[in-house]
CSV table of C-alpha atoms and ligand atoms in Angstrom, one decimal:
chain,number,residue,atom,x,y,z
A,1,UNK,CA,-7.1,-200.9,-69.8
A,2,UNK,CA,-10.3,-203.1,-71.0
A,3,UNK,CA,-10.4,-204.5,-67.6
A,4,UNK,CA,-10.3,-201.1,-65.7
A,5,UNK,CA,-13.1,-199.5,-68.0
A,6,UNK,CA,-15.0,-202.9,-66.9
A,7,UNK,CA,-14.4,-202.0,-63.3
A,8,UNK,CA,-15.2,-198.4,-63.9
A,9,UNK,CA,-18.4,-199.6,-65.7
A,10,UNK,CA,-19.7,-201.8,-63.4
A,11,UNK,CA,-18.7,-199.2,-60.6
A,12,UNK,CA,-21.4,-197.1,-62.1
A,13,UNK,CA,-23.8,-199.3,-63.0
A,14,UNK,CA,-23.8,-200.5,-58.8
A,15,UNK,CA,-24.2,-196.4,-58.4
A,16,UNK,CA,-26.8,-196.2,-60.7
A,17,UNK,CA,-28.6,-199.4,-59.1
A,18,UNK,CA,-28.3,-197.5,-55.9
A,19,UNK,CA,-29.9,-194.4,-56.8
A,20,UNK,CA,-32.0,-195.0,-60.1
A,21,UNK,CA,-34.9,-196.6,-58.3
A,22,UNK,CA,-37.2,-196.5,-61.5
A,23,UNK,CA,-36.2,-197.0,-64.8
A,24,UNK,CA,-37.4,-193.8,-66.4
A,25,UNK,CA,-39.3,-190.6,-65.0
A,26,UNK,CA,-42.6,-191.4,-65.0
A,27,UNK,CA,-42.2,-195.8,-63.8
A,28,UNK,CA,-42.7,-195.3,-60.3
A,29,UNK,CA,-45.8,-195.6,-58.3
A,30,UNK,CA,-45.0,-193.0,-56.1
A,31,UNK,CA,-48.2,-190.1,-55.3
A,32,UNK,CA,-46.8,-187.1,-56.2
A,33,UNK,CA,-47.6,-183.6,-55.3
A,34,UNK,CA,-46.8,-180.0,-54.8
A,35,UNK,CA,-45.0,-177.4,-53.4
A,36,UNK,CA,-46.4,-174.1,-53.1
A,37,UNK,CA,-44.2,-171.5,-54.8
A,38,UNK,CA,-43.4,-169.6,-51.4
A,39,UNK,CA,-44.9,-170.2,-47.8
A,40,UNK,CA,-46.4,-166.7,-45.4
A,41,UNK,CA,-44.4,-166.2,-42.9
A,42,UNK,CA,-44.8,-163.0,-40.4
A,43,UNK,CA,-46.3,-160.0,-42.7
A,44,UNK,CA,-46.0,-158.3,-44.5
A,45,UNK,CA,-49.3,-157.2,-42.4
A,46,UNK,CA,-50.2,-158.9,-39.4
A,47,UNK,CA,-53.5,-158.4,-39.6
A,48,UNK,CA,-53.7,-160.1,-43.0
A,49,UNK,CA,-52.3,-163.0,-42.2
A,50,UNK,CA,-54.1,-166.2,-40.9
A,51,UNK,CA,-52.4,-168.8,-37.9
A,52,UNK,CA,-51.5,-171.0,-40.1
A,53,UNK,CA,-50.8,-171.7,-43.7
A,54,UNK,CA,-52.4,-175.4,-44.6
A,55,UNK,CA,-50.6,-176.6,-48.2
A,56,UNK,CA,-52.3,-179.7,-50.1
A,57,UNK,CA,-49.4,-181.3,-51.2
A,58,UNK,CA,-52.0,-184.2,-52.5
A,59,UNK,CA,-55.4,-185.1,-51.1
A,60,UNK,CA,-54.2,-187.1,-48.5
A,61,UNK,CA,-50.7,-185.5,-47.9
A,62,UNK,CA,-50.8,-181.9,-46.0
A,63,UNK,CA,-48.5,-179.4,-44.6
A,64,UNK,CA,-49.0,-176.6,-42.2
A,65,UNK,CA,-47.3,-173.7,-41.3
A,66,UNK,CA,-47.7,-171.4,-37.8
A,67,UNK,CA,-47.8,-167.8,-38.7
A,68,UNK,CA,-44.3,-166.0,-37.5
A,69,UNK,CA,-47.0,-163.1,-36.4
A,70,UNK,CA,-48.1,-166.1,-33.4
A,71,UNK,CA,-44.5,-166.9,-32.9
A,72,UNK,CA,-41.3,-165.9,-34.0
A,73,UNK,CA,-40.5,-170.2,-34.8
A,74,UNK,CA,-43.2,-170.5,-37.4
A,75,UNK,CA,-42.7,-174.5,-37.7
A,76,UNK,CA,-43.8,-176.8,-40.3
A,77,UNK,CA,-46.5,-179.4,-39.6
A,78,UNK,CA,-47.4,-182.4,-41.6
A,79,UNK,CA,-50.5,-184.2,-42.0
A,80,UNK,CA,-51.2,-188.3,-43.5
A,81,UNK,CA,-54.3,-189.8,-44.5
A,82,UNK,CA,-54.1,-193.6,-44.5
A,83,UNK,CA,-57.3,-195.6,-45.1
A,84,UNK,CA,-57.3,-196.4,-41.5
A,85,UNK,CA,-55.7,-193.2,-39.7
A,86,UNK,CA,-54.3,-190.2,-40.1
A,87,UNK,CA,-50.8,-188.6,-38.1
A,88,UNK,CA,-50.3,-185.5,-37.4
A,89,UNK,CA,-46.4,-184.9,-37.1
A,90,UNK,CA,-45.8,-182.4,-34.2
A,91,UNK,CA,-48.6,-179.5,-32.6
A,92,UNK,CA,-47.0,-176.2,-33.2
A,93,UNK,CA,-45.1,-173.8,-31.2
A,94,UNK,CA,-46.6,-170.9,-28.1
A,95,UNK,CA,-49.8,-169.4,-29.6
A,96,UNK,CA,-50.4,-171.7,-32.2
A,97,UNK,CA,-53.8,-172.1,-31.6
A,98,UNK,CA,-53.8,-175.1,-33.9
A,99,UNK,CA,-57.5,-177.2,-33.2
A,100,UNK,CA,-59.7,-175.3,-35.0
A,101,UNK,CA,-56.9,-174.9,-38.7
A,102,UNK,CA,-56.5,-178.9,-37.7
A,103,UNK,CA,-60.4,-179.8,-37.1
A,104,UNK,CA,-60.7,-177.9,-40.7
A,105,UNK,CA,-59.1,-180.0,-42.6
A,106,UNK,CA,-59.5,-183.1,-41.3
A,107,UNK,CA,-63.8,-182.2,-41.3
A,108,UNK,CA,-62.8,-181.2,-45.4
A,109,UNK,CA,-61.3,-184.7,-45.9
A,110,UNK,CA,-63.7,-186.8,-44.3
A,111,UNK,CA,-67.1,-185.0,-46.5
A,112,UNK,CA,-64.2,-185.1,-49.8
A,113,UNK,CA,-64.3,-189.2,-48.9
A,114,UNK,CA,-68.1,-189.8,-48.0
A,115,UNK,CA,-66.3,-190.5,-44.2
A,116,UNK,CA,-68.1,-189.3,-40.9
A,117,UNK,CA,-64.9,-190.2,-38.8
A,118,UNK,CA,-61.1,-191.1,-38.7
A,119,UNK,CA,-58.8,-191.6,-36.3
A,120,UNK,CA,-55.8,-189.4,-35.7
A,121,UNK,CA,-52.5,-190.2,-34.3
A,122,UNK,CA,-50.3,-187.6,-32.7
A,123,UNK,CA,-46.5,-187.7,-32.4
A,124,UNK,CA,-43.9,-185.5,-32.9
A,125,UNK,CA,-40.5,-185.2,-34.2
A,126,UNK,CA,-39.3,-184.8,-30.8
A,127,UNK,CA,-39.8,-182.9,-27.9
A,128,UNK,CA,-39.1,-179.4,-27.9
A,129,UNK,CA,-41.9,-176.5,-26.7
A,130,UNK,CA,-42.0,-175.4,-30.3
A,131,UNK,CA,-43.1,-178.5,-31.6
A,132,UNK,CA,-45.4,-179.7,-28.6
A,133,UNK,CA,-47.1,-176.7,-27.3
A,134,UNK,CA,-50.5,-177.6,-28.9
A,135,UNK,CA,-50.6,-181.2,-27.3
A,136,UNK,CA,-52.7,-180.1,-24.2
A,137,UNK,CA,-55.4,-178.9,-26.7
A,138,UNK,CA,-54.9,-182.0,-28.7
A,139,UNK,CA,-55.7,-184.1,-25.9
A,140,UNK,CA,-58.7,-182.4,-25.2
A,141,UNK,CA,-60.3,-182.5,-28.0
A,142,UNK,CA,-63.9,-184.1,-28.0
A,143,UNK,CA,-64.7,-183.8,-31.7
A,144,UNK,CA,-66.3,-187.5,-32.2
A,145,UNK,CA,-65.2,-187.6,-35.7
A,146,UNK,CA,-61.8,-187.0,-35.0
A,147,UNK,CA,-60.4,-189.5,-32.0
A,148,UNK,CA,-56.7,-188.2,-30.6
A,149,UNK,CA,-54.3,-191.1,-30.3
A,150,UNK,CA,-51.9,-189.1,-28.5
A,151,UNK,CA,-47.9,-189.9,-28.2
A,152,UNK,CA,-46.1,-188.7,-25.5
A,153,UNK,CA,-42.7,-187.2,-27.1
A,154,UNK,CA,-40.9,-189.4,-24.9
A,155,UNK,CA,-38.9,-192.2,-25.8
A,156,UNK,CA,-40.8,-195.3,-24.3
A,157,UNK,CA,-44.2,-194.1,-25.9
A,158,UNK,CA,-42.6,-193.2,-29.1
A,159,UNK,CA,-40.7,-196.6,-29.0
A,160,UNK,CA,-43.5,-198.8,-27.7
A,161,UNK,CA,-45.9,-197.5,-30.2
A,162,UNK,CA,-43.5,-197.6,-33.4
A,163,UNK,CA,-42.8,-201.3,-32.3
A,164,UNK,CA,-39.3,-199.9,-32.7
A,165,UNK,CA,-36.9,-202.9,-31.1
A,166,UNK,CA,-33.9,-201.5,-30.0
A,167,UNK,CA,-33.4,-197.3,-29.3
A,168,UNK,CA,-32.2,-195.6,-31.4
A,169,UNK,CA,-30.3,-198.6,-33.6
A,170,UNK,CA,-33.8,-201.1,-35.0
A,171,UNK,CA,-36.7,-198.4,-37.3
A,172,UNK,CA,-40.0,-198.6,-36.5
A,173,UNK,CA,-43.4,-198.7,-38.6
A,174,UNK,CA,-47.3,-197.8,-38.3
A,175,UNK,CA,-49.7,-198.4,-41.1
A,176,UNK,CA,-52.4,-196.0,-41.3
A,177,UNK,CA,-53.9,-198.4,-44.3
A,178,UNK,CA,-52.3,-198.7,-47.2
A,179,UNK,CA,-49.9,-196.2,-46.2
A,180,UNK,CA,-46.7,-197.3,-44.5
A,181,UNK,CA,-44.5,-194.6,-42.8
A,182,UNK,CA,-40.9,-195.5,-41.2
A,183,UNK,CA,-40.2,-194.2,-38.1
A,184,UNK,CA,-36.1,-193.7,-37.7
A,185,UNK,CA,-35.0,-192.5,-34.3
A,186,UNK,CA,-32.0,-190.0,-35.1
A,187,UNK,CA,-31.2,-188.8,-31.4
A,188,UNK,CA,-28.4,-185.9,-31.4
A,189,UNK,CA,-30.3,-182.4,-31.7
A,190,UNK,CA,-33.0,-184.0,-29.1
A,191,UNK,CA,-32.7,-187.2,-27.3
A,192,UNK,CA,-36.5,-188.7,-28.7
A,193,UNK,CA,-35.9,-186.9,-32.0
A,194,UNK,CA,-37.3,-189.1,-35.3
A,195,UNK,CA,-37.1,-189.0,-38.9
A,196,UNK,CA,-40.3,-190.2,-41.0
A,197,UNK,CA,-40.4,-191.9,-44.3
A,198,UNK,CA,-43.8,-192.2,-46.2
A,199,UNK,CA,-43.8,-195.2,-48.8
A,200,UNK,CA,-46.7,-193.7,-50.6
A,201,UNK,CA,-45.1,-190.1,-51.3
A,202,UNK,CA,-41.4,-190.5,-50.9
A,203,UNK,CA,-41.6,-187.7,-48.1
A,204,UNK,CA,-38.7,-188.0,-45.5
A,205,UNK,CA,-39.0,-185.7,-42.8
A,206,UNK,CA,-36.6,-184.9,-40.8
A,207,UNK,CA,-37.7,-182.5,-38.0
A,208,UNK,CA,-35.4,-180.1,-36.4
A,209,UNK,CA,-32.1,-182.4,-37.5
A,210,UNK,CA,-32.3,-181.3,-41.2
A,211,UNK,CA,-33.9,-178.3,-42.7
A,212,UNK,CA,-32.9,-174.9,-44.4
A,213,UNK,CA,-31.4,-173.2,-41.1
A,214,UNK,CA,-29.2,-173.8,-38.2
A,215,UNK,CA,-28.5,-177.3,-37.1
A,216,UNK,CA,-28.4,-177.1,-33.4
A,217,UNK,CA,-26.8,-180.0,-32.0
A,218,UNK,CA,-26.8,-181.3,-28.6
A,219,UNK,CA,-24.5,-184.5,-28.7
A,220,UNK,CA,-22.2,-184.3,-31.6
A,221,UNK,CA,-21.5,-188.5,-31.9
A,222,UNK,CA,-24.7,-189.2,-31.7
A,223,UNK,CA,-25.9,-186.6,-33.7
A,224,UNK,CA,-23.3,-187.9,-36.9
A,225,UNK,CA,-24.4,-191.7,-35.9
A,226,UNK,CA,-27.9,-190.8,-36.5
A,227,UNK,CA,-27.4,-188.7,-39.9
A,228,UNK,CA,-25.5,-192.3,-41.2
A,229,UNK,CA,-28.3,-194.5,-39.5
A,230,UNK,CA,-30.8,-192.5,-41.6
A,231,UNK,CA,-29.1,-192.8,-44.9
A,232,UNK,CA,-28.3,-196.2,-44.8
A,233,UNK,CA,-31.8,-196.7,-43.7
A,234,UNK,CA,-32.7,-194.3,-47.0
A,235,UNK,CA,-30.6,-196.5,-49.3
A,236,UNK,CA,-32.1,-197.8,-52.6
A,237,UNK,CA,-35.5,-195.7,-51.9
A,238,UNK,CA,-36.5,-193.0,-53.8
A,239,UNK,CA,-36.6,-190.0,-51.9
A,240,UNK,CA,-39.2,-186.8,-53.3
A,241,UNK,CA,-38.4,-184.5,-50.8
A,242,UNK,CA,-36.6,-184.1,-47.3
A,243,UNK,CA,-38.7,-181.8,-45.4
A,244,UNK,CA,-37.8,-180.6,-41.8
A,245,UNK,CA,-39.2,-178.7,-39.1
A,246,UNK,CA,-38.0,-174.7,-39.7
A,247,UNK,CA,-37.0,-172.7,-42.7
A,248,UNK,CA,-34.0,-169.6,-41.2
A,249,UNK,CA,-31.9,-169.6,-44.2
A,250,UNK,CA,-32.5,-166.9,-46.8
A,251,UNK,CA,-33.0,-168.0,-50.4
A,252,UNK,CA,-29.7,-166.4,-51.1
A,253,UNK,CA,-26.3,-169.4,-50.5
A,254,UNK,CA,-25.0,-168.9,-46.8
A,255,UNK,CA,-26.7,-166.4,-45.7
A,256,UNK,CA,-29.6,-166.9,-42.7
A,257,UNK,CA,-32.1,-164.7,-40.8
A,258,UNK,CA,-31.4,-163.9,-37.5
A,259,UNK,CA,-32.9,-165.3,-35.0
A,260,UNK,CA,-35.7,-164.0,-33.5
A,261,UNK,CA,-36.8,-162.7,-37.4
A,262,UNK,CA,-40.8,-163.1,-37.6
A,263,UNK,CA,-40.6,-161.9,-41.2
A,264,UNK,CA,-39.1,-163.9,-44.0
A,265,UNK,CA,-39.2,-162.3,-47.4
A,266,UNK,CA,-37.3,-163.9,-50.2
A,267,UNK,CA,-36.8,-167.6,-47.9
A,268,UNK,CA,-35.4,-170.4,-49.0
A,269,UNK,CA,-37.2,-172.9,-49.9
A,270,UNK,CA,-38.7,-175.9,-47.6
A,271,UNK,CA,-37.8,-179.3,-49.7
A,272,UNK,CA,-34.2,-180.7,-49.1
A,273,UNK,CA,-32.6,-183.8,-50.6
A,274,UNK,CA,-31.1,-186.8,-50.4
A,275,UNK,CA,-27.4,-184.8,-51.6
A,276,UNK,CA,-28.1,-182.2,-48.5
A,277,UNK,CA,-28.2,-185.1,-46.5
A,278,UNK,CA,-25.0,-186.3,-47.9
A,279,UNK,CA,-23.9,-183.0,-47.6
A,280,UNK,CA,-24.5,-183.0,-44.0
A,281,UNK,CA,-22.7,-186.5,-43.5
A,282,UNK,CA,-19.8,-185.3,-45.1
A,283,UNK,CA,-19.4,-182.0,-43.0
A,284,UNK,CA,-19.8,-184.0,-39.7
A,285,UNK,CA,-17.1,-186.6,-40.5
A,286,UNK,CA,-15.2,-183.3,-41.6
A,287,UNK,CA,-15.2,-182.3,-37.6
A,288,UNK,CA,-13.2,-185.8,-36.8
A,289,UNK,CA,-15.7,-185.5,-33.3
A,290,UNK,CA,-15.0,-181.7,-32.6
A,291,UNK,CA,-17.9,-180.0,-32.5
A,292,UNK,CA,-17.3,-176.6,-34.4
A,293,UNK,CA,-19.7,-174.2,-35.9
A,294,UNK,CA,-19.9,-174.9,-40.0
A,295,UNK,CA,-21.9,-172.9,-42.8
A,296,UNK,CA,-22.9,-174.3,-45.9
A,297,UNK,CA,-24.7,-173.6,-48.2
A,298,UNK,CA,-27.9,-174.1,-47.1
A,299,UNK,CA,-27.8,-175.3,-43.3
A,300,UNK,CA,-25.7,-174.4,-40.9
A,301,UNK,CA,-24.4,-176.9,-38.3
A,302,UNK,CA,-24.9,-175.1,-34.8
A,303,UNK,CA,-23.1,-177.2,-31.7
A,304,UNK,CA,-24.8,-176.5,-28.4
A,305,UNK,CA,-23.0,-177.1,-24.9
A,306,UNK,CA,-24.4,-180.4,-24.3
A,307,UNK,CA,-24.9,-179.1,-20.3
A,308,UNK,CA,-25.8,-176.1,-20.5
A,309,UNK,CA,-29.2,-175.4,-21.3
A,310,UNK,CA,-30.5,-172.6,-24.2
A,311,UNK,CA,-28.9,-171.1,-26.9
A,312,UNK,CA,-26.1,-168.9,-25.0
A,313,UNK,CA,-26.0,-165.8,-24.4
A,314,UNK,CA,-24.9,-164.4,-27.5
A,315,UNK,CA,-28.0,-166.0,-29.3
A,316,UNK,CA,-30.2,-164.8,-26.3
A,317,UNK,CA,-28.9,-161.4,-27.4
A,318,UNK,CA,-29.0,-161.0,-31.0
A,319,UNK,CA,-32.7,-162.9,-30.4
A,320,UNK,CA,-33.7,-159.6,-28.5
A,321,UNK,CA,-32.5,-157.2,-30.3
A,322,UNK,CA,-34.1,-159.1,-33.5
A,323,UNK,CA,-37.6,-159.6,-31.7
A,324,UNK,CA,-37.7,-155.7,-30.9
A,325,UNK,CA,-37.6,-154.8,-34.0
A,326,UNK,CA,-39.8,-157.3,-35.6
A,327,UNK,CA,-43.0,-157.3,-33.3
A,328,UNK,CA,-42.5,-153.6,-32.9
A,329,UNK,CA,-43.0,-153.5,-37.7
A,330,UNK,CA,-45.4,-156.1,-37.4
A,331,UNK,CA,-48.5,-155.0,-38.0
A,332,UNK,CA,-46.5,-153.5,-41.2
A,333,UNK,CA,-43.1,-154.9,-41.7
A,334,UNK,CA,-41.0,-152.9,-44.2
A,335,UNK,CA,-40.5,-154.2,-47.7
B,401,ZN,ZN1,-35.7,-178.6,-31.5
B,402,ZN,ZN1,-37.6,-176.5,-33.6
């Protein structure tokens, strides 16, 4: 018996060891920050509502969102300050119009530090329209304060320039001074996709391969291989928030918007964790490698033919007959 509640004990205490990363609430050195208490999304009034929402999650930690009255994917972007750099994590989807919202805050930052310029890396989760769209106007910026170091979203730019080793297996690292993010490649949904982990805030985003919405998933293996890459990889670090790409999911349990909605009242909120990810591990190695549709609470995982291209034409459809609706209310969505 004594031996067994030693087992048990020390069975905990190696659990504890894994997760407990600081020894009481306020120990760790982490920057903390924010979340608003819900983000705009398409309305109620269009012509209230600006292109993008910009959060200050802390001074040097932001987090953008496109208006679903420019487009229908209103996706989340995210914004570092290092010492050295900044990164901007993806460019927004069709309409986005995202220099001058991005030329804002980064001008606010630099004349809140006494800074006449910093440099700016761009890179994306991965390489879908609604996360690139904005990369031509990017690229042309001339704003002298702000130079563009611009990442293809293509694996031997994203590799080369992450110094990550082996695709998708070794994680890769920049340091924008004093401020270390990990760069995880976590191919399955896309084949460039990438998770980020900032040392500084405990942020791990996670694109379009984790967030409150459907999972849409391209290769199944490599898609579950990833999700277990990226938690050993998380192991033993203390995690504040896992943020992805898209919110679709309603704040009410299993239940989503459909696609094509440009108006979210009542949303779930943005900031996942380490469980969901858990969560998510445990419902792919519930599919034994056969892809199947599954709703959880607060995702849904979302197979994709891995040849055909699109959603299918049942998405297509209910897409439609969403967007009809929507953009026809949108300059005053109902209640
Ligand atoms: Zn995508
Ligand atoms: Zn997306």
């Amino acid at each position: 018996m004594k031996a067994w509640i030693c087992i048990l004990a020390s069975m905990l205490l190696l659990v504890a060891g894994a997760e407990a990363q600081f020894p009481d609430p306020n120990g760790g050195d982490l920057e903390r920050g924010t979340m608003p208490s819900h983000w705009m999304t398409g309305g109620p009034k269009c012509m209230e509502m600006p292109d993008w929402q910009v959060h200050e999650y802390n001074p040097n930690f932001y987090i953008l969102r496109q208006s679903g009255c420019t487009d229908t994917e209103m996706p989340f972007l995210y914004l570092f300050f290092g010492k050295e750099q900044g990164l901007l994590w993806d460019t927004g989807s069709r309409n986005g119009n995202l220099a001058p919202a991005f030329q804002k805050i980064v001008h606010n930052w630099l004349e809140r530090n006494h800074r006449s310029s910093i440099p700016v890396i761009v890179t994306h989760s991965h390489s879908h329209d609604d996360h690139t769209f904005g990369d031509a106007a990017l690229q042309a910026l001339q704003d002298p304060a702000i130079p563009i170091i611009f990442i293809p979203a293509k694996i031997p730019d994203t590799q080369a320039f992450f110094n990550i080793h082996v695709w998708p297996s070794s994680i890769g690292a920049v340091d924008l001074g004093d401020r270390v993010l990990n760069i995880i490649p976590i191919p399955g949904h896309d084949v460039v996709s990438i998770a980020l982990y900032d040392q500084r805030t405990g942020v791990l985003l996670t694109g379009d391969s984790l967030y409150p919405g459907r999972l849409y998933v391209r290769d199944l293996s490599e898609f579950q291989a990833s999700t277990e890459r990226l938690i050993a990889f998380i192991q033993g670090k203390p995690i504040a928030h896992v943020l992805g790409n898209h919110i679709e999911q309603t704040s009410t349990p299993f239940l989503d918007y459909s696609i094509g909605s440009i108006y979210h009242p009542d949303e779930h909120v943005l900031d996942l964790t380490y469980g969901t990810l858990l969560e998510l591990e445990s419902a792919l190695k519930s599919m034994n490698g056969e892809p199947r549709r599954m709703a959880m609470r607060d995702f849904t995982i979302w197979p994709l033919s891995p040849t055909e291209s699109g959603l299918g034409a049942e998405m297509e459809e209910i897409y439609k007959r969403t967007q009809d609706k929507q953009l026809r209310d949108k300059w005053e969505q109902p209640k």
